mmCIF file of C-alpha atoms in Angstrom:
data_model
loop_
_atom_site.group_PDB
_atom_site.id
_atom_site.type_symbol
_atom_site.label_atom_id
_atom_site.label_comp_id
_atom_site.label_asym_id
_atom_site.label_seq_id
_atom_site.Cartn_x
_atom_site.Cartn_y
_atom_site.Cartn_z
ATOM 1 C CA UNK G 1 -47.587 72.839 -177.732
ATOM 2 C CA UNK G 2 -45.840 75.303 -179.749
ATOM 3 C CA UNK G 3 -42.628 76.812 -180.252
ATOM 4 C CA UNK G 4 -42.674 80.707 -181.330
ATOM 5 C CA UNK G 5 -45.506 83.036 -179.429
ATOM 6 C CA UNK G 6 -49.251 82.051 -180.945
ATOM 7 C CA UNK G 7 -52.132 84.316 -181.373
ATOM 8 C CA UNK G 8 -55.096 83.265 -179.048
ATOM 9 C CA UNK G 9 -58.339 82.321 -180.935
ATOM 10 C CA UNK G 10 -62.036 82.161 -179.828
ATOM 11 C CA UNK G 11 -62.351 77.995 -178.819
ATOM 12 C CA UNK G 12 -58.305 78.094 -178.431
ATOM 13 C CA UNK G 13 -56.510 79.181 -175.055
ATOM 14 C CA UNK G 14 -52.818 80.249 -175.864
ATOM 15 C CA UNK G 15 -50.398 81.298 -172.941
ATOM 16 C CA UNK G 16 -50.367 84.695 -174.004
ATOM 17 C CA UNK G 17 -54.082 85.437 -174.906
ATOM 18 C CA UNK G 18 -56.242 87.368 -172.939
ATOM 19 C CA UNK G 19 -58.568 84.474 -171.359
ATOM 20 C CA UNK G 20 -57.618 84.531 -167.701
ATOM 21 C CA UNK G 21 -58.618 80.472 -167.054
ATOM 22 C CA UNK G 22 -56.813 77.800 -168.304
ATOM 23 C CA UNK G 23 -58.195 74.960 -170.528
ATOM 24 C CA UNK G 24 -59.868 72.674 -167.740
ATOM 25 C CA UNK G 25 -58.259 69.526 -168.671
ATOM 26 C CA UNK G 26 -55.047 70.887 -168.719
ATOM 27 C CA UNK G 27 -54.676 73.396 -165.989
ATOM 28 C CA UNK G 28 -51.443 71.309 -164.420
ATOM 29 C CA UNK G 29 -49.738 71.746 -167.695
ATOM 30 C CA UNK G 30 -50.555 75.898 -168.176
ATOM 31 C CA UNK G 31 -49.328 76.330 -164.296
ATOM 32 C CA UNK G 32 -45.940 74.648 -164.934
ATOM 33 C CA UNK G 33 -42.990 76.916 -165.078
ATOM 34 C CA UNK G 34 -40.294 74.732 -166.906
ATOM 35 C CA UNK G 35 -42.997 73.340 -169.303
ATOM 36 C CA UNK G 36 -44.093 77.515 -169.996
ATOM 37 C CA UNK G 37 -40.600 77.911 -170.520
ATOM 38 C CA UNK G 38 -39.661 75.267 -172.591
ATOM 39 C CA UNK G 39 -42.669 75.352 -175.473
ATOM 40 C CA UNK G 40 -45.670 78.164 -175.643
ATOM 41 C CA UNK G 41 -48.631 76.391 -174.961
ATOM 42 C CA UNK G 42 -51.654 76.470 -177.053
ATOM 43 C CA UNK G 43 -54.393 74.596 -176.288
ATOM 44 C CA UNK G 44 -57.029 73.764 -179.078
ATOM 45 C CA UNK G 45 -60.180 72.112 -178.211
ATOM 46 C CA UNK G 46 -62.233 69.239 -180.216
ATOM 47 C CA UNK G 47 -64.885 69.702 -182.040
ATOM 48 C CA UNK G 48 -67.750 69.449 -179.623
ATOM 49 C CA UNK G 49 -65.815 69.713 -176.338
ATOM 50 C CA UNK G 50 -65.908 73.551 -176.059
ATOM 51 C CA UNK G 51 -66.417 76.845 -177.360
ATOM 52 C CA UNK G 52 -64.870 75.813 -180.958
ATOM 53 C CA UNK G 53 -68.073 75.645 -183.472
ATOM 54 C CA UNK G 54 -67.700 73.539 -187.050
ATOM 55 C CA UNK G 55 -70.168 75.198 -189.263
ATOM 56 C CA UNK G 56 -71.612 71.955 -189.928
ATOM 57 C CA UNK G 57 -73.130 68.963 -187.244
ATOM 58 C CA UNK G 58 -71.561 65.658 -188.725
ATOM 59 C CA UNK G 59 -67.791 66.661 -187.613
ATOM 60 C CA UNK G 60 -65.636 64.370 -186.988
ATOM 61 C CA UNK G 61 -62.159 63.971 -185.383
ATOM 62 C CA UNK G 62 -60.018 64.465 -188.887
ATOM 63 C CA UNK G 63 -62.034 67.489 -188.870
ATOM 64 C CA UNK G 64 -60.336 68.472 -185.447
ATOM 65 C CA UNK G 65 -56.771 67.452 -186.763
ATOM 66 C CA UNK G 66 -57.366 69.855 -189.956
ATOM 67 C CA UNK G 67 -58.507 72.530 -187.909
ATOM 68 C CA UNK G 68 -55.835 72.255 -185.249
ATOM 69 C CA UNK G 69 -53.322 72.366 -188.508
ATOM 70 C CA UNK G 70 -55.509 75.763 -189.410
ATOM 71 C CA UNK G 71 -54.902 76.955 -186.483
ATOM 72 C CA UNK G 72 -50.958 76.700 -186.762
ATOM 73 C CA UNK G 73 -51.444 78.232 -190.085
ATOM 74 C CA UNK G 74 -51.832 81.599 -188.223
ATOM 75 C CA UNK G 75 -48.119 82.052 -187.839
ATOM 76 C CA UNK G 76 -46.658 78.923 -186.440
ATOM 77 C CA UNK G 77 -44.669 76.834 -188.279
ATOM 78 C CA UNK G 78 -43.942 74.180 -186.507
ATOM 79 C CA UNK G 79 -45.568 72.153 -183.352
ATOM 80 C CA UNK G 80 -45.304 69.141 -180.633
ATOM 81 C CA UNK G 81 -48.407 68.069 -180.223
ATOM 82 C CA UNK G 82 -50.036 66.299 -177.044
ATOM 83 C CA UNK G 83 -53.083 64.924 -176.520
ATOM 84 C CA UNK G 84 -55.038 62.698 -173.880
ATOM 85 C CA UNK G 85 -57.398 59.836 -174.859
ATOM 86 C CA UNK G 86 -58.745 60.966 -178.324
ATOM 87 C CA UNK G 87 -56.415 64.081 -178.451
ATOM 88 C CA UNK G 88 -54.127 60.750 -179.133
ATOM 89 C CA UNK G 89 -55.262 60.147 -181.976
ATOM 90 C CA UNK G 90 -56.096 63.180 -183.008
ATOM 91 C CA UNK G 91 -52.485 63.841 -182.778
ATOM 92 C CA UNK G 92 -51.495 61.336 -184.930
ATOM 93 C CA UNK G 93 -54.086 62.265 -187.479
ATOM 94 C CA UNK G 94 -52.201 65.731 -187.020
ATOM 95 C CA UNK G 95 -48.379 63.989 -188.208
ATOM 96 C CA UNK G 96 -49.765 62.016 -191.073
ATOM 97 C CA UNK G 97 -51.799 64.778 -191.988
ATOM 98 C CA UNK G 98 -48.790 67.235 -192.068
ATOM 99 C CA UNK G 99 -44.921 66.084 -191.213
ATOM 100 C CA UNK G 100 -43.765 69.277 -192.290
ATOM 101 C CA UNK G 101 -45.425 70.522 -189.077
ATOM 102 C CA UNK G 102 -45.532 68.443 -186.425
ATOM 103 C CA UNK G 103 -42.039 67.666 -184.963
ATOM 104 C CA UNK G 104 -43.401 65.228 -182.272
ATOM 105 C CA UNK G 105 -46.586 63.678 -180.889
ATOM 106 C CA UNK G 106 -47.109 62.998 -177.166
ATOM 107 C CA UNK G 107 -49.934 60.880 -176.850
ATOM 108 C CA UNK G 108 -51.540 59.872 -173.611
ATOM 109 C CA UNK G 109 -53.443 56.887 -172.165
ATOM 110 C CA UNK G 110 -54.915 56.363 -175.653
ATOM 111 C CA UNK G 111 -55.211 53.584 -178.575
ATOM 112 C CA UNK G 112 -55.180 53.358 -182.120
ATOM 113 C CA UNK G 113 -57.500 51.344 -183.253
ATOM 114 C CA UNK G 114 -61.020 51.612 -183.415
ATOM 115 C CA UNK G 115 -63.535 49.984 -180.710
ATOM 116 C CA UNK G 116 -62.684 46.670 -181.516
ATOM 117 C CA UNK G 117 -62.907 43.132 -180.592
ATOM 118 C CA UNK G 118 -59.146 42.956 -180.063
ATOM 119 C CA UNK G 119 -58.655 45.876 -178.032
ATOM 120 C CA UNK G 120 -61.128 44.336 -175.639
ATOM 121 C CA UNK G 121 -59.082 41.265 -175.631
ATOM 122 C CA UNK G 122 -56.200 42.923 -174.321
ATOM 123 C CA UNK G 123 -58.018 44.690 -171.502
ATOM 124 C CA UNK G 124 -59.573 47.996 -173.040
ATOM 125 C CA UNK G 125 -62.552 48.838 -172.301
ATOM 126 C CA UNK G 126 -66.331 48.450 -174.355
ATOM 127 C CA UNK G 127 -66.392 51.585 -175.447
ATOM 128 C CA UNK G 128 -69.346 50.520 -177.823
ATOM 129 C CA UNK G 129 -71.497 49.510 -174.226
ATOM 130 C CA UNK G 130 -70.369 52.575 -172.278
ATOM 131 C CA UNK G 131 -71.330 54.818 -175.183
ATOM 132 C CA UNK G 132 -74.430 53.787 -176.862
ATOM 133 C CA UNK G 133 -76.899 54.499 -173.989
ATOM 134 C CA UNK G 134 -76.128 57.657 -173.607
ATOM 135 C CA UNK G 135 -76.242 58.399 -177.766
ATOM 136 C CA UNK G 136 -79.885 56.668 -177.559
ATOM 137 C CA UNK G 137 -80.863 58.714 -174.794
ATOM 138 C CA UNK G 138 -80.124 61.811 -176.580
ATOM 139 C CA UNK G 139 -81.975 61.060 -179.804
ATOM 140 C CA UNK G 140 -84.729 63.260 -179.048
ATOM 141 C CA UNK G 141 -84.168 67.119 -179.404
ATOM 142 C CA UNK G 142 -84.916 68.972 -175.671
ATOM 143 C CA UNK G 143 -85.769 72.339 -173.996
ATOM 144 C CA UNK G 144 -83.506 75.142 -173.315
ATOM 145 C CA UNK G 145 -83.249 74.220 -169.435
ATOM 146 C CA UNK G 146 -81.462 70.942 -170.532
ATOM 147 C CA UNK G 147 -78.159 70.453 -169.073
ATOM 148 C CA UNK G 148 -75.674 66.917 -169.431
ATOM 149 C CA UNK G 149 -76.678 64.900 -166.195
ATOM 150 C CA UNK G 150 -74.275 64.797 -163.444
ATOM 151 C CA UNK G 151 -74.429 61.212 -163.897
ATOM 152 C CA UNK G 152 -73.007 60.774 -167.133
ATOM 153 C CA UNK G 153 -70.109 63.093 -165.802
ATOM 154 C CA UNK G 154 -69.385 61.496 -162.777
ATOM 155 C CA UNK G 155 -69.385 57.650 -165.228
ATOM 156 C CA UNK G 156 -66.912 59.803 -167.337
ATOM 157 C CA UNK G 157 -64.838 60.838 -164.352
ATOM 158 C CA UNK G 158 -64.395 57.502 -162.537
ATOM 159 C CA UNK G 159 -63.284 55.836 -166.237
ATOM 160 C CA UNK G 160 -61.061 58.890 -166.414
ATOM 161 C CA UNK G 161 -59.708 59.709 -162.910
ATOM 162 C CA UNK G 162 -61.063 56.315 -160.607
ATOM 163 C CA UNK G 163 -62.888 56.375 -157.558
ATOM 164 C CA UNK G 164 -61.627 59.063 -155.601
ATOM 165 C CA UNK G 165 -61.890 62.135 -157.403
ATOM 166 C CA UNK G 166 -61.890 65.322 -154.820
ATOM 167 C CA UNK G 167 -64.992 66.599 -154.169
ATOM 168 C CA UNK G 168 -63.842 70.258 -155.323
ATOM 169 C CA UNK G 169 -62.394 68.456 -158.910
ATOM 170 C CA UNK G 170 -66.063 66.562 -159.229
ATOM 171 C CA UNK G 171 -67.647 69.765 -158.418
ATOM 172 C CA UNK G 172 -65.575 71.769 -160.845
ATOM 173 C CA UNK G 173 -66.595 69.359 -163.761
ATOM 174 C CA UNK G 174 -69.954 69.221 -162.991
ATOM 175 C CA UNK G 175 -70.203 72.647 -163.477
ATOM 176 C CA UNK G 176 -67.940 72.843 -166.803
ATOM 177 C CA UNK G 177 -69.913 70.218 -168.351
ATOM 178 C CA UNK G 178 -72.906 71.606 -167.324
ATOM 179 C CA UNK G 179 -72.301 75.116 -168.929
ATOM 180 C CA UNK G 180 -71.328 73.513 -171.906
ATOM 181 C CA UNK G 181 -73.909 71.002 -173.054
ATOM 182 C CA UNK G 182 -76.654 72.936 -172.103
ATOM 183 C CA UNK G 183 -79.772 73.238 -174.685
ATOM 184 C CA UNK G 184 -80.525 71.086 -177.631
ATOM 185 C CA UNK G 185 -77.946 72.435 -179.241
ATOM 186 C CA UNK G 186 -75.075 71.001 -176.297
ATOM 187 C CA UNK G 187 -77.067 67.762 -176.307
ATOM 188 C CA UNK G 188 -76.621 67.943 -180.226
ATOM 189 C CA UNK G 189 -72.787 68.099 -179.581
ATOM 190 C CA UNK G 190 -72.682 65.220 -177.093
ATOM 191 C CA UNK G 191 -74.288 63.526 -179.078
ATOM 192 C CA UNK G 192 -72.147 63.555 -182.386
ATOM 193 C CA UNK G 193 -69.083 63.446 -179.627
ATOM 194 C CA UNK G 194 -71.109 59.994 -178.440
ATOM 195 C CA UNK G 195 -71.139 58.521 -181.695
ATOM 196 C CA UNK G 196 -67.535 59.835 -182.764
ATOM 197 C CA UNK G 197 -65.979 58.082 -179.759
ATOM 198 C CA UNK G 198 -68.300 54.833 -180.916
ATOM 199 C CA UNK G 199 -67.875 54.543 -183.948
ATOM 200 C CA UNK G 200 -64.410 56.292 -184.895
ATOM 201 C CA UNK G 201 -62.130 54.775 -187.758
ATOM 202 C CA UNK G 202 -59.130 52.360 -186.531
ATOM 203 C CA UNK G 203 -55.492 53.975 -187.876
ATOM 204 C CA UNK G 204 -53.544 50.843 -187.745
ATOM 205 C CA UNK G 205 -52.988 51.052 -191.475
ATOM 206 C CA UNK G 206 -51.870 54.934 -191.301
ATOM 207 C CA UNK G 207 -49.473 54.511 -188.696
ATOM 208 C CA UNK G 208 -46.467 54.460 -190.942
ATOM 209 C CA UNK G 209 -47.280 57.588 -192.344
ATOM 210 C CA UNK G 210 -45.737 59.013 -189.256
ATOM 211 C CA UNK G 211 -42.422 59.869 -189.303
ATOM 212 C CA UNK G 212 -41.896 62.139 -186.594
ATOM 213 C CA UNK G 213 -40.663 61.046 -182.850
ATOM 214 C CA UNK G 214 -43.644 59.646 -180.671
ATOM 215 C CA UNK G 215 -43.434 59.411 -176.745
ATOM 216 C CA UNK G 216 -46.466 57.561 -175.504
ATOM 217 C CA UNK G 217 -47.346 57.974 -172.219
ATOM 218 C CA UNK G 218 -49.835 55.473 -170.399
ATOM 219 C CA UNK G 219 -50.650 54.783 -166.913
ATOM 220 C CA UNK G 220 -51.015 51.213 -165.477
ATOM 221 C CA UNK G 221 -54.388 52.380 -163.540
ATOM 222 C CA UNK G 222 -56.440 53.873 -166.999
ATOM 223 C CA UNK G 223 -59.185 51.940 -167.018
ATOM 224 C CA UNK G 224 -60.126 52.603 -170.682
ATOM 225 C CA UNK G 225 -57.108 51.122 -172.701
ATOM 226 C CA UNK G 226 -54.715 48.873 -171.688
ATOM 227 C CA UNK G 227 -50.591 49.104 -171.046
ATOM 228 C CA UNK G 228 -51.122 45.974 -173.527
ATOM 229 C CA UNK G 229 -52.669 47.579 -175.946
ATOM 230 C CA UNK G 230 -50.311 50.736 -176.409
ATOM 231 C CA UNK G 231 -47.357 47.880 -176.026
ATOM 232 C CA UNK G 232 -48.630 46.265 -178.967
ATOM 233 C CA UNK G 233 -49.668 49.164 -180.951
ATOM 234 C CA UNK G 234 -46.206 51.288 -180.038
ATOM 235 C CA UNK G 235 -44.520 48.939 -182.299
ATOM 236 C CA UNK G 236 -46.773 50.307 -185.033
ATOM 237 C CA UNK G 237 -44.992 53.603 -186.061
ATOM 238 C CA UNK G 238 -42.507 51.737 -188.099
ATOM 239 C CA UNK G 239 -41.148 54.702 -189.677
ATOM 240 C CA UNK G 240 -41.286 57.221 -186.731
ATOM 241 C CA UNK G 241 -37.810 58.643 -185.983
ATOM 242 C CA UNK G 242 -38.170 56.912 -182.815
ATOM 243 C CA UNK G 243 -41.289 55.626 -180.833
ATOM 244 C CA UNK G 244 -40.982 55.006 -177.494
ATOM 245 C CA UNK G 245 -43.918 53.905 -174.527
ATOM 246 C CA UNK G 246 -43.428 54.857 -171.107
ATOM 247 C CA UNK G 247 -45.907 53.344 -168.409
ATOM 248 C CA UNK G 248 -46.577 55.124 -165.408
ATOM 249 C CA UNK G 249 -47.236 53.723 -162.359
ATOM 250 C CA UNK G 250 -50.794 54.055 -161.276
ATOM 251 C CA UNK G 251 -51.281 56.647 -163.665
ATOM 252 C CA UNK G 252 -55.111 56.673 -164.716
ATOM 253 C CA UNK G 253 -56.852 57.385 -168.061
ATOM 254 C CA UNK G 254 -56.460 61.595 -167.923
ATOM 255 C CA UNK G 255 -52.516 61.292 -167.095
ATOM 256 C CA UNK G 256 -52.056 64.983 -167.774
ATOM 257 C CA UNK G 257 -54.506 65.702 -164.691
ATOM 258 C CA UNK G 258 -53.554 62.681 -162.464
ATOM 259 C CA UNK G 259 -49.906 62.543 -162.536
ATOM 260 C CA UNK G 260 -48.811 65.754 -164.122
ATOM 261 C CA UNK G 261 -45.422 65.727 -162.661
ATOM 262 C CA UNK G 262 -44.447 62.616 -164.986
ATOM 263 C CA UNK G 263 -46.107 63.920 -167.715
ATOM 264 C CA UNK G 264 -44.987 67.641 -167.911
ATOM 265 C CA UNK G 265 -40.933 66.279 -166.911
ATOM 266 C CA UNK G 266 -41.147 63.490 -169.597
ATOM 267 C CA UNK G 267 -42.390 66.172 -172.149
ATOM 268 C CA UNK G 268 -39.698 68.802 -171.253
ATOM 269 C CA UNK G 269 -37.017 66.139 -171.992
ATOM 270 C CA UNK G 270 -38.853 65.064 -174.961
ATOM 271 C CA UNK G 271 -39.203 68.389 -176.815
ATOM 272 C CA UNK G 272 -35.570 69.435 -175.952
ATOM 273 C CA UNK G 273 -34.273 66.074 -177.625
ATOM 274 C CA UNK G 274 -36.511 67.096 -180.526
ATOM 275 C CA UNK G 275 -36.833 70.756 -181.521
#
């Protein structure tokens, strides 16, 4: 989320470009009027996730921090940036990485750390278990007619939305995933997307590198990491000019899809206090 007008990229939807649909994960956010008004919105996919290429196969998600800070170079000079689940953390790789540019972070239902033993012990998920199936079953390069199965997107959508995900919203991923990793060269993606989620570096040590304000939003219904794991790990951004959690009743793992409302209000406030 920016603050002066942005030019829209190939791989980046801006509110003023000329791509008529929205980024899919955060459609709620590009239809709300006081949130349009407040901040121009720029959305700037992962490496992996969408129509944004590296030039090279072994990205990773500091790669997709420095090239969301390229982007900015365009013309922007200064940001809030918010990001669900690993757009967390890629949002805090985005403050240490440059302070001078990011005035504030809003991360959502997201951790810190990396897979580990501890995070499990305060009620996160196995993200080693959930993930390494899937990066063994696509080892093996496939045909042109190869598309992601629906089953691995509908195991994505109950960790990230529960059980009862509208038929219409199921049926609108299926097909977004689906025309994405499609070929070897979308199972290629996954894949690398598989193992970055895996096997990702812990920033536990980095966190007081970040000096700008944090407002960490997480729902008490995401079923990837715990309320006790962001309360524990809020306390982290030592030097942050303030870093405050707010839990969300029943708010699942995508917040900014399930309970936009709390998330788009919350981030209003948040940038006004801030700019």
């Amino acid at each position: 989320m920016t603050r002066p007008p942005s030019e829209n990229r190939e791989g980046h939807h801006g509110q003023h470009g000329d791509d008529p649909d929205p980024p899919p994960l955060y459609r709620p956010q590009f239809a709300d009027e006081q949130l349009s008004a407040t901040a121009n919105l720029l959305a700037i996919e992962p490496y992996g996730h969408g129509g944004t290429r590296a030039s090279y196969g072994q990205f990773t998600y500091w790669d997709t921090a420095i090239a969301g800070l390229q982007v900015l170079d365009a013309g922007i000079p200064d940001a809030f940036v918010l990001g669900t689940s690993q757009g967390g953390w890629i949002a805090a790789r985005m403050a240490m990485l440059a302070p001078g540019t990011v005035k504030g972070i809003v991360p959502l239902g997201t951790s810190m750390d990396f897979e580990s033993q501890r995070s499990r012990e305060l009620g996160c998920w196995d993200g080693v278990a959930f993930c390494t199936p899937a990066i063994d079953a696509l080892a093996q390069p496939v045909g042109d007619d190869w598309v992601i199965p629906v089953e691995l997107v509908d195991a994505t959508l109950a960790e990230g939305m529960g059980d009862d995900v509208p038929d219409d919203e199921r049926a609108f991923w299926h097909k977004t995933h689906q025309e994405n990793y499609a070929g070897d060269s979308g199972r290629e993606r996954l894949r690398i997307s598989s193992i970055n989620l895996r096997d990702r570096d812990g920033l536990h040590g980095r966190l007081d590198s970040v000096r700008c304000p944090v407002l960490w939003m997480h729902g008490t219904a995401d079923r990837v990491y715990s309320v006790a794991n962001a309360e524990a790990e809020i306390g982290l951004f030592v030097n942050s000019a303030n870093a405050e959690l707010r839990v969300v009743e029943g708010g699942q793992h995508f917040l900014s899809a399930t309970h936009a409302q709390d998330v788009n209000a919350a981030t209003v406030e948040f940038i006004n206090r801030w700019k």
